[in-house]
């Protein structure tokens, strides 16, 4: 396995990829070189870069699929596991693709590791796509709760209400219904909405106070590769039996 990157037509080892200016990115789920929901990812990327930088990539879905497929093939990651590929456009209008390490499954799946969650006050994300700044904030929030006994931060605003992120939406299960604080047009949100409905459950968009986290049955977040369920929040232990059903319906289903 030799993970590769592509930058404006040049292919090289991913470790050498350096992006010195602000960027917007989309993490894309690929399996056997096929990029799933690629048209939607590119639409979100274009919308955000137009808002931030005043321009958008001219890369078509066909061209992006060709580049991704070749990069995955040359990276020799195999065809039995899902592989995330990051598509970025920076403020200098440079387009790049980067192959990340394969997951431990094929298709959307539920991660075996269940983290302890700790609430942490943050601000509502400004854009539907990840940016250089949001990637740093995500890492900062997770590291900030380590000394509080947590492994991952659960975002809340200054008024004490749960915050969701377009690239990592959060869902809580209570009284046979799933709740989430905000609807997004991100690929991640749309994939999870379809999975929840396919599993036969309702999804309601509601304000969720932090205090409710001590009463709900299950809590999970999702990214484009899979679902991460929380084991506990504060002293409240959580289940994951319904989350398993949702994961079985998450796209792509291989």
Coordinates of C-alpha atoms in Angstrom, one line a residue:
X1 CA 0.0 0.0 0.0
X2 CA 1.4 3.4 -1.1
X3 CA -1.1 6.2 -0.6
X4 CA -1.0 8.7 -3.3
X5 CA -2.1 12.3 -4.0
X6 CA -2.9 14.3 -7.1
X7 CA -2.3 18.0 -7.3
X8 CA -3.1 19.9 -10.6
X9 CA -2.2 16.9 -12.7
X10 CA 0.9 15.7 -10.8
X11 CA 0.8 12.4 -8.8
X12 CA 3.1 11.8 -5.8
X13 CA 3.2 10.2 -2.4
X14 CA 0.4 11.6 -0.2
X15 CA 2.8 12.4 2.6
X16 CA 4.3 15.1 0.4
X17 CA 1.1 16.9 -0.2
X18 CA 1.3 20.4 1.2
X19 CA -1.5 23.0 0.9
X20 CA -0.3 26.3 2.1
X21 CA -3.5 28.4 1.5
X22 CA -7.0 28.0 3.0
X23 CA -9.0 25.2 1.4
X24 CA -12.5 23.6 1.2
X25 CA -12.8 19.8 1.1
X26 CA -15.1 16.9 0.8
X27 CA -14.3 13.4 2.0
X28 CA -15.6 10.9 -0.5
X29 CA -16.5 7.2 0.2
X30 CA -15.0 4.9 -2.5
X31 CA -15.1 1.2 -2.9
X32 CA -13.2 -0.7 -5.6
X33 CA -12.3 2.7 -7.1
X34 CA -15.9 3.9 -7.4
X35 CA -16.7 7.2 -5.8
X36 CA -20.2 7.3 -4.3
X37 CA -22.4 10.4 -4.3
X38 CA -19.7 12.2 -6.2
X39 CA -22.1 14.6 -8.0
X40 CA -23.5 15.7 -4.7
X41 CA -20.0 16.1 -3.2
X42 CA -18.9 18.3 -6.1
X43 CA -22.0 20.4 -5.8
X44 CA -21.4 21.1 -2.1
X45 CA -17.7 21.9 -2.8
X46 CA -18.6 24.3 -5.6
X47 CA -21.2 26.1 -3.5
X48 CA -18.9 26.6 -0.6
X49 CA -15.9 27.7 -2.7
X50 CA -18.0 30.2 -4.5
X51 CA -19.1 31.6 -1.2
X52 CA -15.6 31.7 0.3
X53 CA -13.3 32.3 -2.7
X54 CA -15.6 33.7 -5.4
X55 CA -14.9 30.8 -7.8
X56 CA -15.6 27.1 -8.2
X57 CA -13.8 24.1 -9.7
X58 CA -14.5 23.2 -13.3
X59 CA -13.7 19.6 -12.6
X60 CA -16.6 17.4 -13.8
X61 CA -18.0 14.3 -12.1
X62 CA -16.5 12.2 -14.9
X63 CA -13.1 13.8 -14.6
X64 CA -13.1 13.4 -10.8
X65 CA -14.1 9.8 -11.0
X66 CA -11.3 9.1 -13.5
X67 CA -8.7 10.7 -11.2
X68 CA -10.0 9.0 -8.0
X69 CA -10.2 5.6 -9.7
X70 CA -6.7 5.8 -10.9
X71 CA -5.3 7.1 -7.6
X72 CA -7.0 4.3 -5.7
X73 CA -5.7 1.8 -8.1
X74 CA -2.1 3.1 -8.0
X75 CA -2.2 3.3 -4.2
X76 CA -2.7 -0.5 -4.1
X77 CA -5.2 -0.4 -1.3
X78 CA -7.1 -3.4 -2.6
X79 CA -10.7 -3.8 -3.6
X80 CA -12.2 -5.4 -0.5
X81 CA -12.3 -2.4 1.8
X82 CA -13.8 1.1 1.5
X83 CA -11.3 3.9 1.1
X84 CA -11.8 7.6 1.8
X85 CA -10.5 10.1 -0.8
X86 CA -10.3 13.8 0.0
X87 CA -11.1 16.3 -2.7
X88 CA -9.8 19.8 -2.0
X89 CA -9.9 23.2 -3.7
X90 CA -7.7 25.9 -2.2
X91 CA -7.8 29.7 -2.4
X92 CA -5.2 29.6 -5.2
X93 CA -7.6 27.6 -7.3
X94 CA -5.4 24.4 -7.0
X95 CA -7.4 21.2 -7.1
X96 CA -6.1 18.1 -5.2
X97 CA -7.2 14.6 -4.4
X98 CA -5.7 12.5 -1.5
X99 CA -6.1 8.8 -0.8
X100 CA -6.5 8.1 2.9
X101 CA -6.1 4.8 4.7
X102 CA -8.8 2.1 4.1
X103 CA -11.4 1.6 6.7
X104 CA -12.0 -1.8 8.5
X105 CA -15.1 -2.5 6.5
X106 CA -16.7 -2.3 3.1
X107 CA -19.6 0.1 2.6
X108 CA -21.1 2.2 5.4
X109 CA -20.6 0.5 8.8
X110 CA -20.8 1.0 12.6
X111 CA -17.4 1.4 14.2
X112 CA -16.7 -1.1 17.0
X113 CA -15.1 1.5 19.2
X114 CA -17.6 3.5 21.2
X115 CA -16.4 6.7 22.8
X116 CA -17.2 8.6 25.9
X117 CA -18.7 11.9 25.0
X118 CA -18.3 15.2 26.9
X119 CA -20.2 18.4 25.9
X120 CA -18.1 21.3 24.8
X121 CA -19.2 24.8 23.9
X122 CA -18.5 25.7 20.3
X123 CA -20.1 27.8 17.5
X124 CA -22.4 26.7 14.7
X125 CA -20.3 25.9 11.6
X126 CA -20.6 28.5 8.8
X127 CA -20.5 26.3 5.7
X128 CA -21.8 22.9 4.5
X129 CA -18.3 21.8 3.5
X130 CA -15.2 21.3 5.7
X131 CA -12.6 23.9 5.5
X132 CA -9.0 24.2 6.7
X133 CA -10.4 26.1 9.8
X134 CA -13.1 23.6 10.6
X135 CA -10.7 20.6 10.4
X136 CA -8.6 22.3 13.0
X137 CA -11.6 23.2 15.2
X138 CA -12.8 19.6 15.2
X139 CA -9.5 18.3 16.4
X140 CA -9.2 21.1 19.0
X141 CA -12.6 20.3 20.5
X142 CA -11.9 16.6 20.8
X143 CA -8.5 17.2 22.4
X144 CA -10.1 19.7 24.8
X145 CA -12.3 17.1 26.5
X146 CA -9.6 14.6 27.1
X147 CA -8.7 16.1 30.5
X148 CA -12.4 16.1 31.4
X149 CA -12.5 12.3 31.0
X150 CA -14.0 12.3 27.5
X151 CA -12.7 10.9 24.1
X152 CA -14.9 13.0 21.8
X153 CA -16.5 16.4 22.1
X154 CA -20.3 16.7 21.7
X155 CA -20.8 20.3 20.5
X156 CA -23.3 22.6 22.2
X157 CA -23.8 26.3 21.8
X158 CA -23.5 29.0 24.4
X159 CA -27.3 28.6 25.2
X160 CA -26.9 24.9 26.0
X161 CA -28.4 23.4 22.9
X162 CA -26.9 20.6 20.8
X163 CA -25.0 21.6 17.7
X164 CA -24.6 19.4 14.6
X165 CA -22.0 19.7 11.8
X166 CA -22.8 19.1 8.1
X167 CA -19.8 16.7 7.7
X168 CA -20.5 15.0 11.1
X169 CA -24.2 15.3 11.9
X170 CA -25.4 14.0 15.3
X171 CA -28.5 12.0 16.1
X172 CA -30.2 11.0 19.3
X173 CA -32.8 8.3 19.8
X174 CA -35.6 8.8 22.3
X175 CA -39.1 7.3 22.6
X176 CA -38.9 5.4 19.3
X177 CA -37.8 8.4 17.2
X178 CA -34.6 9.9 16.0
X179 CA -33.8 13.6 16.5
X180 CA -31.2 15.9 15.1
X181 CA -30.8 19.7 15.7
X182 CA -30.4 20.9 12.1
X183 CA -31.0 19.8 8.5
X184 CA -28.2 20.1 6.0
X185 CA -27.7 19.6 2.3
X186 CA -24.5 17.7 2.9
X187 CA -23.9 14.2 1.6
X188 CA -23.4 13.0 5.1
X189 CA -26.8 14.3 6.3
X190 CA -28.7 13.0 3.2
X191 CA -27.1 9.5 3.5
X192 CA -28.1 9.2 7.1
X193 CA -31.6 10.5 6.5
X194 CA -32.1 7.9 3.9
X195 CA -30.7 5.2 6.2
X196 CA -32.9 6.1 9.1
X197 CA -36.0 6.1 6.9
X198 CA -35.0 2.8 5.3
X199 CA -34.7 1.2 8.7
X200 CA -38.3 2.3 9.4
X201 CA -37.8 5.2 11.8
X202 CA -38.8 8.8 11.9
X203 CA -36.3 11.6 11.8
X204 CA -37.3 14.9 13.4
X205 CA -35.4 18.2 13.3
X206 CA -35.7 19.8 16.7
X207 CA -33.7 21.9 19.2
X208 CA -32.1 19.5 21.6
X209 CA -31.1 20.9 25.0
X210 CA -27.9 19.6 26.6
X211 CA -29.9 18.3 29.6
X212 CA -31.8 15.9 27.3
X213 CA -28.6 13.9 26.7
X214 CA -29.0 12.4 30.2
X215 CA -32.3 10.9 29.2
X216 CA -32.0 9.7 25.6
X217 CA -31.3 6.0 24.7
X218 CA -28.7 6.3 22.0
X219 CA -26.5 9.0 20.4
X220 CA -24.3 8.7 17.3
X221 CA -22.5 10.9 14.8
X222 CA -21.8 10.0 11.2
X223 CA -19.2 10.8 8.7
X224 CA -19.0 9.8 5.0
X225 CA -17.4 6.4 5.9
X226 CA -19.5 5.2 8.8
X227 CA -21.2 5.7 12.2
X228 CA -19.6 6.3 15.6
X229 CA -21.8 5.5 18.6
X230 CA -21.3 7.0 22.0
X231 CA -21.0 4.6 25.0
X232 CA -21.9 7.3 27.6
X233 CA -22.3 11.0 28.3
X234 CA -21.4 12.2 31.7
X235 CA -22.7 9.3 34.0
X236 CA -25.5 8.3 31.5
X237 CA -24.8 5.0 29.7
X238 CA -26.1 4.6 26.2
X239 CA -27.2 1.7 24.0
X240 CA -26.4 1.1 20.4
X241 CA -29.0 -1.6 19.4
X242 CA -31.1 0.7 17.2
X243 CA -27.9 2.4 15.8
X244 CA -26.8 -1.0 14.5
X245 CA -30.0 -1.2 12.4
X246 CA -29.4 2.2 11.0
X247 CA -25.8 1.3 10.1
X248 CA -27.1 -1.7 8.1
X249 CA -28.9 0.7 5.8
X250 CA -26.1 3.2 5.4
X251 CA -25.0 3.8 1.8
X252 CA -23.1 2.4 0.1
X253 CA -24.4 -1.0 0.9
X254 CA -21.9 -3.5 -0.5

